[in-house]
Amino acid sequence: MTLLITVFAAVICTVLWYAAPSASDMKLGTLCLIYWGASLMWFVDAVVEYIEDGAAYFLPAAENMCNDAFLGLSAVAFGLVIWLVIVLIKDPKGRIRDILAK
């Protein structure tokens, strides 16, 4: 579930990055890298878990799926927080600088 959620976030972010004209200003490429990195991490985790558990990997308990979904959503939210901090620090449109200058 974590892999699925982060891959969806990475794909959506990549489409937005590719389609948006101001994507480089808003550092969407950084957000894409965060999500693709998380997806790669969960993919490696899934492969290792499959090697250890075999076919039982595909029959998770409902409680485990709920925990994995919460972890995936938490990873996506944490990626957004990191991206937001980066955007606020870089201030691509100069709005924070204008507010502080007043």
mmCIF file of N, CA and C in Angstrom:
data_model
loop_
_atom_site.group_PDB
_atom_site.id
_atom_site.type_symbol
_atom_site.label_atom_id
_atom_site.label_comp_id
_atom_site.label_asym_id
_atom_site.label_seq_id
_atom_site.Cartn_x
_atom_site.Cartn_y
_atom_site.Cartn_z
ATOM 1 N N MET A 1 0.821 -1.186 0.000
ATOM 2 C CA MET A 1 0.000 0.000 0.000
ATOM 3 C C MET A 1 0.874 1.262 0.000
ATOM 4 N N THR A 2 1.966 1.233 0.739
ATOM 5 C CA THR A 2 2.858 2.396 0.753
ATOM 6 C C THR A 2 3.442 2.633 -0.632
ATOM 7 N N LEU A 3 3.827 1.556 -1.290
ATOM 8 C CA LEU A 3 4.381 1.673 -2.639
ATOM 9 C C LEU A 3 3.345 2.251 -3.589
ATOM 10 N N LEU A 4 2.142 1.770 -3.523
ATOM 11 C CA LEU A 4 1.077 2.237 -4.410
ATOM 12 C C LEU A 4 0.783 3.721 -4.202
ATOM 13 N N ILE A 5 0.696 4.142 -2.968
ATOM 14 C CA ILE A 5 0.384 5.537 -2.668
ATOM 15 C C ILE A 5 1.508 6.463 -3.127
ATOM 16 N N THR A 6 2.754 6.086 -2.862
ATOM 17 C CA THR A 6 3.862 6.958 -3.265
ATOM 18 C C THR A 6 4.056 6.970 -4.778
ATOM 19 N N VAL A 7 3.780 5.856 -5.445
ATOM 20 C CA VAL A 7 3.878 5.851 -6.911
ATOM 21 C C VAL A 7 2.805 6.756 -7.510
ATOM 22 N N PHE A 8 1.580 6.693 -6.982
ATOM 23 C CA PHE A 8 0.530 7.594 -7.464
ATOM 24 C C PHE A 8 0.923 9.051 -7.242
ATOM 25 N N ALA A 9 1.471 9.363 -6.080
ATOM 26 C CA ALA A 9 1.904 10.734 -5.806
ATOM 27 C C ALA A 9 3.017 11.145 -6.770
ATOM 28 N N ALA A 10 3.954 10.242 -7.035
ATOM 29 C CA ALA A 10 5.066 10.548 -7.936
ATOM 30 C C ALA A 10 4.571 10.766 -9.361
ATOM 31 N N VAL A 11 3.638 9.939 -9.815
ATOM 32 C CA VAL A 11 3.120 10.081 -11.173
ATOM 33 C C VAL A 11 2.331 11.383 -11.310
ATOM 34 N N ILE A 12 1.475 11.683 -10.347
ATOM 35 C CA ILE A 12 0.700 12.927 -10.392
ATOM 36 C C ILE A 12 1.625 14.136 -10.378
ATOM 37 N N CYS A 13 2.628 14.096 -9.517
ATOM 38 C CA CYS A 13 3.578 15.204 -9.425
ATOM 39 C C CYS A 13 4.377 15.353 -10.723
ATOM 40 N N THR A 14 4.760 14.238 -11.323
ATOM 41 C CA THR A 14 5.519 14.291 -12.566
ATOM 42 C C THR A 14 4.675 14.873 -13.696
ATOM 43 N N VAL A 15 3.407 14.493 -13.763
ATOM 44 C CA VAL A 15 2.516 15.057 -14.790
ATOM 45 C C VAL A 15 2.356 16.558 -14.582
ATOM 46 N N LEU A 16 2.177 16.978 -13.336
ATOM 47 C CA LEU A 16 2.064 18.413 -13.051
ATOM 48 C C LEU A 16 3.353 19.145 -13.404
ATOM 49 N N TRP A 17 4.483 18.545 -13.087
ATOM 50 C CA TRP A 17 5.781 19.147 -13.381
ATOM 51 C C TRP A 17 5.971 19.306 -14.887
ATOM 52 N N TYR A 18 5.542 18.301 -15.640
ATOM 53 C CA TYR A 18 5.713 18.328 -17.085
ATOM 54 C C TYR A 18 4.744 19.301 -17.749
ATOM 55 N N ALA A 19 3.529 19.393 -17.210
ATOM 56 C CA ALA A 19 2.482 20.191 -17.855
ATOM 57 C C ALA A 19 2.485 21.657 -17.421
ATOM 58 N N ALA A 20 2.954 21.948 -16.211
ATOM 59 C CA ALA A 20 2.864 23.312 -15.689
ATOM 60 C C ALA A 20 3.993 24.180 -16.247
ATOM 61 N N PRO A 21 3.651 25.360 -16.742
ATOM 62 C CA PRO A 21 4.702 26.246 -17.270
ATOM 63 C C PRO A 21 5.594 26.836 -16.176
ATOM 64 N N SER A 22 5.075 26.981 -14.959
ATOM 65 C CA SER A 22 5.882 27.565 -13.880
ATOM 66 C C SER A 22 6.425 26.496 -12.941
ATOM 67 N N ALA A 23 6.599 25.285 -13.444
ATOM 68 C CA ALA A 23 7.043 24.175 -12.598
ATOM 69 C C ALA A 23 8.445 24.398 -12.053
ATOM 70 N N SER A 24 9.317 24.973 -12.865
ATOM 71 C CA SER A 24 10.683 25.180 -12.383
ATOM 72 C C SER A 24 10.732 26.263 -11.318
ATOM 73 N N ASP A 25 9.846 27.243 -11.416
ATOM 74 C CA ASP A 25 9.795 28.289 -10.390
ATOM 75 C C ASP A 25 9.355 27.727 -9.046
ATOM 76 N N MET A 26 8.411 26.824 -9.077
ATOM 77 C CA MET A 26 7.855 26.279 -7.833
ATOM 78 C C MET A 26 8.580 25.020 -7.356
ATOM 79 N N LYS A 27 9.669 24.667 -7.985
ATOM 80 C CA LYS A 27 10.503 23.540 -7.568
ATOM 81 C C LYS A 27 9.726 22.215 -7.560
ATOM 82 N N LEU A 28 8.834 22.015 -8.542
ATOM 83 C CA LEU A 28 8.095 20.758 -8.616
ATOM 84 C C LEU A 28 9.008 19.582 -8.948
ATOM 85 N N GLY A 29 10.116 19.846 -9.608
ATOM 86 C CA GLY A 29 11.080 18.786 -9.888
ATOM 87 C C GLY A 29 11.639 18.182 -8.604
ATOM 88 N N THR A 30 11.844 19.020 -7.607
ATOM 89 C CA THR A 30 12.313 18.537 -6.307
ATOM 90 C C THR A 30 11.270 17.647 -5.655
ATOM 91 N N LEU A 31 10.016 18.047 -5.735
ATOM 92 C CA LEU A 31 8.937 17.230 -5.176
ATOM 93 C C LEU A 31 8.841 15.899 -5.908
ATOM 94 N N CYS A 32 9.017 15.914 -7.221
ATOM 95 C CA CYS A 32 9.018 14.667 -7.993
ATOM 96 C C CYS A 32 10.142 13.735 -7.527
ATOM 97 N N LEU A 33 11.316 14.301 -7.338
ATOM 98 C CA LEU A 33 12.442 13.480 -6.876
ATOM 99 C C LEU A 33 12.184 12.899 -5.490
ATOM 100 N N ILE A 34 11.555 13.663 -4.621
ATOM 101 C CA ILE A 34 11.226 13.162 -3.285
ATOM 102 C C ILE A 34 10.301 11.965 -3.396
ATOM 103 N N TYR A 35 9.254 12.097 -4.219
ATOM 104 C CA TYR A 35 8.275 11.006 -4.342
ATOM 105 C C TYR A 35 8.832 9.801 -5.097
ATOM 106 N N TRP A 36 9.619 10.036 -6.145
ATOM 107 C CA TRP A 36 10.214 8.898 -6.846
ATOM 108 C C TRP A 36 11.242 8.188 -5.961
ATOM 109 N N GLY A 37 11.950 8.940 -5.136
ATOM 110 C CA GLY A 37 12.881 8.313 -4.193
ATOM 111 C C GLY A 37 12.148 7.462 -3.166
ATOM 112 N N ALA A 38 11.031 7.983 -2.658
ATOM 113 C CA ALA A 38 10.222 7.207 -1.712
ATOM 114 C C ALA A 38 9.658 5.966 -2.390
ATOM 115 N N SER A 39 9.232 6.102 -3.641
ATOM 116 C CA SER A 39 8.702 4.945 -4.378
ATOM 117 C C SER A 39 9.766 3.887 -4.568
ATOM 118 N N LEU A 40 10.974 4.314 -4.892
ATOM 119 C CA LEU A 40 12.075 3.365 -5.048
ATOM 120 C C LEU A 40 12.377 2.660 -3.728
ATOM 121 N N MET A 41 12.354 3.410 -2.642
ATOM 122 C CA MET A 41 12.596 2.814 -1.324
ATOM 123 C C MET A 41 11.531 1.774 -1.004
ATOM 124 N N TRP A 42 10.246 2.089 -1.230
ATOM 125 C CA TRP A 42 9.182 1.125 -0.933
ATOM 126 C C TRP A 42 9.224 -0.059 -1.886
ATOM 127 N N PHE A 43 9.685 0.155 -3.136
ATOM 128 C CA PHE A 43 9.821 -0.964 -4.070
ATOM 129 C C PHE A 43 10.867 -1.950 -3.584
ATOM 130 N N VAL A 44 12.006 -1.442 -3.153
ATOM 131 C CA VAL A 44 13.056 -2.327 -2.620
ATOM 132 C C VAL A 44 12.545 -3.052 -1.380
ATOM 133 N N ASP A 45 11.816 -2.355 -0.530
ATOM 134 C CA ASP A 45 11.235 -2.975 0.657
ATOM 135 C C ASP A 45 10.269 -4.091 0.265
ATOM 136 N N ALA A 46 9.443 -3.854 -0.761
ATOM 137 C CA ALA A 46 8.490 -4.872 -1.204
ATOM 138 C C ALA A 46 9.205 -6.092 -1.781
ATOM 139 N N VAL A 47 10.274 -5.873 -2.539
ATOM 140 C CA VAL A 47 11.022 -6.996 -3.110
ATOM 141 C C VAL A 47 11.653 -7.828 -2.009
ATOM 142 N N VAL A 48 12.266 -7.175 -1.042
ATOM 143 C CA VAL A 48 12.900 -7.907 0.063
ATOM 144 C C VAL A 48 11.858 -8.672 0.872
ATOM 145 N N GLU A 49 10.720 -8.032 1.122
ATOM 146 C CA GLU A 49 9.664 -8.701 1.874
ATOM 147 C C GLU A 49 9.099 -9.878 1.094
ATOM 148 N N TYR A 50 8.994 -9.755 -0.227
ATOM 149 C CA TYR A 50 8.518 -10.863 -1.045
ATOM 150 C C TYR A 50 9.512 -12.018 -1.021
ATOM 151 N N ILE A 51 10.794 -11.697 -1.053
ATOM 152 C CA ILE A 51 11.820 -12.751 -0.990
ATOM 153 C C ILE A 51 11.727 -13.498 0.337
ATOM 154 N N GLU A 52 11.463 -12.779 1.417
ATOM 155 C CA GLU A 52 11.365 -13.406 2.734
ATOM 156 C C GLU A 52 10.072 -14.187 2.922
ATOM 157 N N ASP A 53 8.932 -13.624 2.486
ATOM 158 C CA ASP A 53 7.628 -14.224 2.769
ATOM 159 C C ASP A 53 7.089 -15.093 1.644
ATOM 160 N N GLY A 54 7.539 -14.900 0.446
ATOM 161 C CA GLY A 54 7.025 -15.663 -0.682
ATOM 162 C C GLY A 54 5.619 -15.221 -1.047
ATOM 163 N N ALA A 55 4.762 -16.177 -1.381
ATOM 164 C CA ALA A 55 3.399 -15.880 -1.840
ATOM 165 C C ALA A 55 2.541 -15.265 -0.727
ATOM 166 N N ALA A 56 2.917 -15.466 0.526
ATOM 167 C CA ALA A 56 2.154 -14.897 1.641
ATOM 168 C C ALA A 56 2.205 -13.365 1.629
ATOM 169 N N TYR A 57 3.150 -12.820 0.909
ATOM 170 C CA TYR A 57 3.261 -11.365 0.796
ATOM 171 C C TYR A 57 1.995 -10.761 0.188
ATOM 172 N N PHE A 58 1.344 -11.506 -0.701
ATOM 173 C CA PHE A 58 0.169 -10.996 -1.400
ATOM 174 C C PHE A 58 -1.131 -11.193 -0.632
ATOM 175 N N LEU A 59 -1.049 -11.704 0.594
ATOM 176 C CA LEU A 59 -2.237 -11.903 1.432
ATOM 177 C C LEU A 59 -2.088 -11.181 2.768
ATOM 178 N N PRO A 60 -1.988 -9.846 2.743
ATOM 179 C CA PRO A 60 -1.798 -9.122 4.002
ATOM 180 C C PRO A 60 -3.096 -9.062 4.805
ATOM 181 N N ALA A 61 -2.946 -8.921 6.097
ATOM 182 C CA ALA A 61 -4.102 -8.742 6.968
ATOM 183 C C ALA A 61 -4.646 -7.320 6.781
ATOM 184 N N ALA A 62 -5.912 -7.154 7.095
ATOM 185 C CA ALA A 62 -6.543 -5.834 6.939
ATOM 186 C C ALA A 62 -5.856 -4.791 7.811
ATOM 187 N N GLU A 63 -5.452 -5.184 8.995
ATOM 188 C CA GLU A 63 -4.766 -4.256 9.899
ATOM 189 C C GLU A 63 -3.435 -3.791 9.306
ATOM 190 N N ASN A 64 -2.708 -4.713 8.691
ATOM 191 C CA ASN A 64 -1.428 -4.352 8.069
ATOM 192 C C ASN A 64 -1.636 -3.416 6.877
ATOM 193 N N MET A 65 -2.690 -3.650 6.111
ATOM 194 C CA MET A 65 -2.978 -2.776 4.976
ATOM 195 C C MET A 65 -3.346 -1.368 5.449
ATOM 196 N N CYS A 66 -4.094 -1.297 6.537
ATOM 197 C CA CYS A 66 -4.461 0.005 7.092
ATOM 198 C C CYS A 66 -3.216 0.743 7.600
ATOM 199 N N ASN A 67 -2.336 0.035 8.273
ATOM 200 C CA ASN A 67 -1.089 0.640 8.750
ATOM 201 C C ASN A 67 -0.217 1.098 7.589
ATOM 202 N N ASP A 68 -0.135 0.280 6.538
ATOM 203 C CA ASP A 68 0.654 0.654 5.364
ATOM 204 C C ASP A 68 0.068 1.869 4.653
ATOM 205 N N ALA A 69 -1.248 1.935 4.579
ATOM 206 C CA ALA A 69 -1.886 3.091 3.946
ATOM 207 C C ALA A 69 -1.590 4.356 4.747
ATOM 208 N N PHE A 70 -1.670 4.258 6.061
ATOM 209 C CA PHE A 70 -1.360 5.417 6.899
ATOM 210 C C PHE A 70 0.097 5.832 6.731
ATOM 211 N N LEU A 71 0.991 4.862 6.647
ATOM 212 C CA LEU A 71 2.409 5.165 6.453
ATOM 213 C C LEU A 71 2.643 5.814 5.094
ATOM 214 N N GLY A 72 1.969 5.325 4.051
ATOM 215 C CA GLY A 72 2.109 5.916 2.725
ATOM 216 C C GLY A 72 1.608 7.350 2.675
ATOM 217 N N LEU A 73 0.452 7.585 3.282
ATOM 218 C CA LEU A 73 -0.081 8.949 3.330
ATOM 219 C C LEU A 73 0.807 9.868 4.155
ATOM 220 N N SER A 74 1.388 9.321 5.215
ATOM 221 C CA SER A 74 2.317 10.109 6.032
ATOM 222 C C SER A 74 3.565 10.466 5.242
ATOM 223 N N ALA A 75 4.067 9.532 4.442
ATOM 224 C CA ALA A 75 5.247 9.804 3.618
ATOM 225 C C ALA A 75 4.947 10.885 2.582
ATOM 226 N N VAL A 76 3.768 10.827 1.979
ATOM 227 C CA VAL A 76 3.376 11.846 1.000
ATOM 228 C C VAL A 76 3.240 13.207 1.688
ATOM 229 N N ALA A 77 2.620 13.237 2.848
ATOM 230 C CA ALA A 77 2.463 14.496 3.577
ATOM 231 C C ALA A 77 3.822 15.057 4.000
ATOM 232 N N PHE A 78 4.724 14.199 4.459
ATOM 233 C CA PHE A 78 6.045 14.658 4.867
ATOM 234 C C PHE A 78 6.826 15.194 3.667
ATOM 235 N N GLY A 79 6.674 14.557 2.507
ATOM 236 C CA GLY A 79 7.293 15.066 1.288
ATOM 237 C C GLY A 79 6.773 16.440 0.929
ATOM 238 N N LEU A 80 5.469 16.654 1.110
ATOM 239 C CA LEU A 80 4.891 17.978 0.854
ATOM 240 C C LEU A 80 5.426 19.027 1.815
ATOM 241 N N VAL A 81 5.606 18.640 3.072
ATOM 242 C CA VAL A 81 6.146 19.580 4.065
ATOM 243 C C VAL A 81 7.574 19.966 3.705
ATOM 244 N N ILE A 82 8.382 18.990 3.328
ATOM 245 C CA ILE A 82 9.768 19.278 2.933
ATOM 246 C C ILE A 82 9.781 20.203 1.720
ATOM 247 N N TRP A 83 8.942 19.904 0.725
ATOM 248 C CA TRP A 83 8.867 20.741 -0.481
ATOM 249 C C TRP A 83 8.407 22.152 -0.138
ATOM 250 N N LEU A 84 7.434 22.267 0.746
ATOM 251 C CA LEU A 84 6.936 23.588 1.138
ATOM 252 C C LEU A 84 8.026 24.412 1.816
ATOM 253 N N VAL A 85 8.802 23.789 2.675
ATOM 254 C CA VAL A 85 9.908 24.498 3.325
ATOM 255 C C VAL A 85 10.924 24.963 2.280
ATOM 256 N N ILE A 86 11.224 24.110 1.309
ATOM 257 C CA ILE A 86 12.166 24.490 0.250
ATOM 258 C C ILE A 86 11.635 25.676 -0.543
ATOM 259 N N VAL A 87 10.346 25.634 -0.899
ATOM 260 C CA VAL A 87 9.752 26.731 -1.664
ATOM 261 C C VAL A 87 9.742 28.017 -0.846
ATOM 262 N N LEU A 88 9.429 27.913 0.436
ATOM 263 C CA LEU A 88 9.427 29.116 1.271
ATOM 264 C C LEU A 88 10.822 29.707 1.433
ATOM 265 N N ILE A 89 11.823 28.856 1.526
ATOM 266 C CA ILE A 89 13.200 29.348 1.655
ATOM 267 C C ILE A 89 13.670 29.981 0.348
ATOM 268 N N LYS A 90 13.400 29.334 -0.787
ATOM 269 C CA LYS A 90 13.831 29.865 -2.088
ATOM 270 C C LYS A 90 13.019 31.089 -2.503
ATOM 271 N N ASP A 91 11.752 31.144 -2.096
ATOM 272 C CA ASP A 91 10.849 32.267 -2.384
ATOM 273 C C ASP A 91 10.912 32.667 -3.859
ATOM 274 N N PRO A 92 10.467 31.784 -4.768
ATOM 275 C CA PRO A 92 10.642 32.038 -6.202
ATOM 276 C C PRO A 92 9.895 33.254 -6.728
ATOM 277 N N LYS A 93 8.809 33.624 -6.134
ATOM 278 C CA LYS A 93 8.051 34.782 -6.620
ATOM 279 C C LYS A 93 8.326 36.038 -5.805
ATOM 280 N N GLY A 94 9.162 35.952 -4.789
ATOM 281 C CA GLY A 94 9.555 37.110 -4.008
ATOM 282 C C GLY A 94 8.482 37.658 -3.084
ATOM 283 N N ARG A 95 7.479 36.900 -2.794
ATOM 284 C CA ARG A 95 6.372 37.395 -1.963
ATOM 285 C C ARG A 95 6.769 37.530 -0.498
ATOM 286 N N ILE A 96 7.513 36.585 0.002
ATOM 287 C CA ILE A 96 7.941 36.659 1.409
ATOM 288 C C ILE A 96 8.910 37.824 1.587
ATOM 289 N N ARG A 97 9.781 38.016 0.626
ATOM 290 C CA ARG A 97 10.714 39.136 0.673
ATOM 291 C C ARG A 97 9.963 40.462 0.678
ATOM 292 N N ASP A 98 8.893 40.561 -0.122
ATOM 293 C CA ASP A 98 8.087 41.787 -0.148
ATOM 294 C C ASP A 98 7.373 42.020 1.180
ATOM 295 N N ILE A 99 6.863 40.952 1.778
ATOM 296 C CA ILE A 99 6.180 41.084 3.074
ATOM 297 C C ILE A 99 7.154 41.531 4.144
ATOM 298 N N LEU A 100 8.348 40.946 4.146
ATOM 299 C CA LEU A 100 9.350 41.308 5.156
ATOM 300 C C LEU A 100 9.901 42.722 4.930
ATOM 301 N N ALA A 101 9.861 43.180 3.695
ATOM 302 C CA ALA A 101 10.391 44.509 3.396
ATOM 303 C C ALA A 101 9.457 45.621 3.842
ATOM 304 N N LYS A 102 8.175 45.299 4.020
ATOM 305 C CA LYS A 102 7.198 46.316 4.432
ATOM 306 C C LYS A 102 7.370 46.727 5.859
#
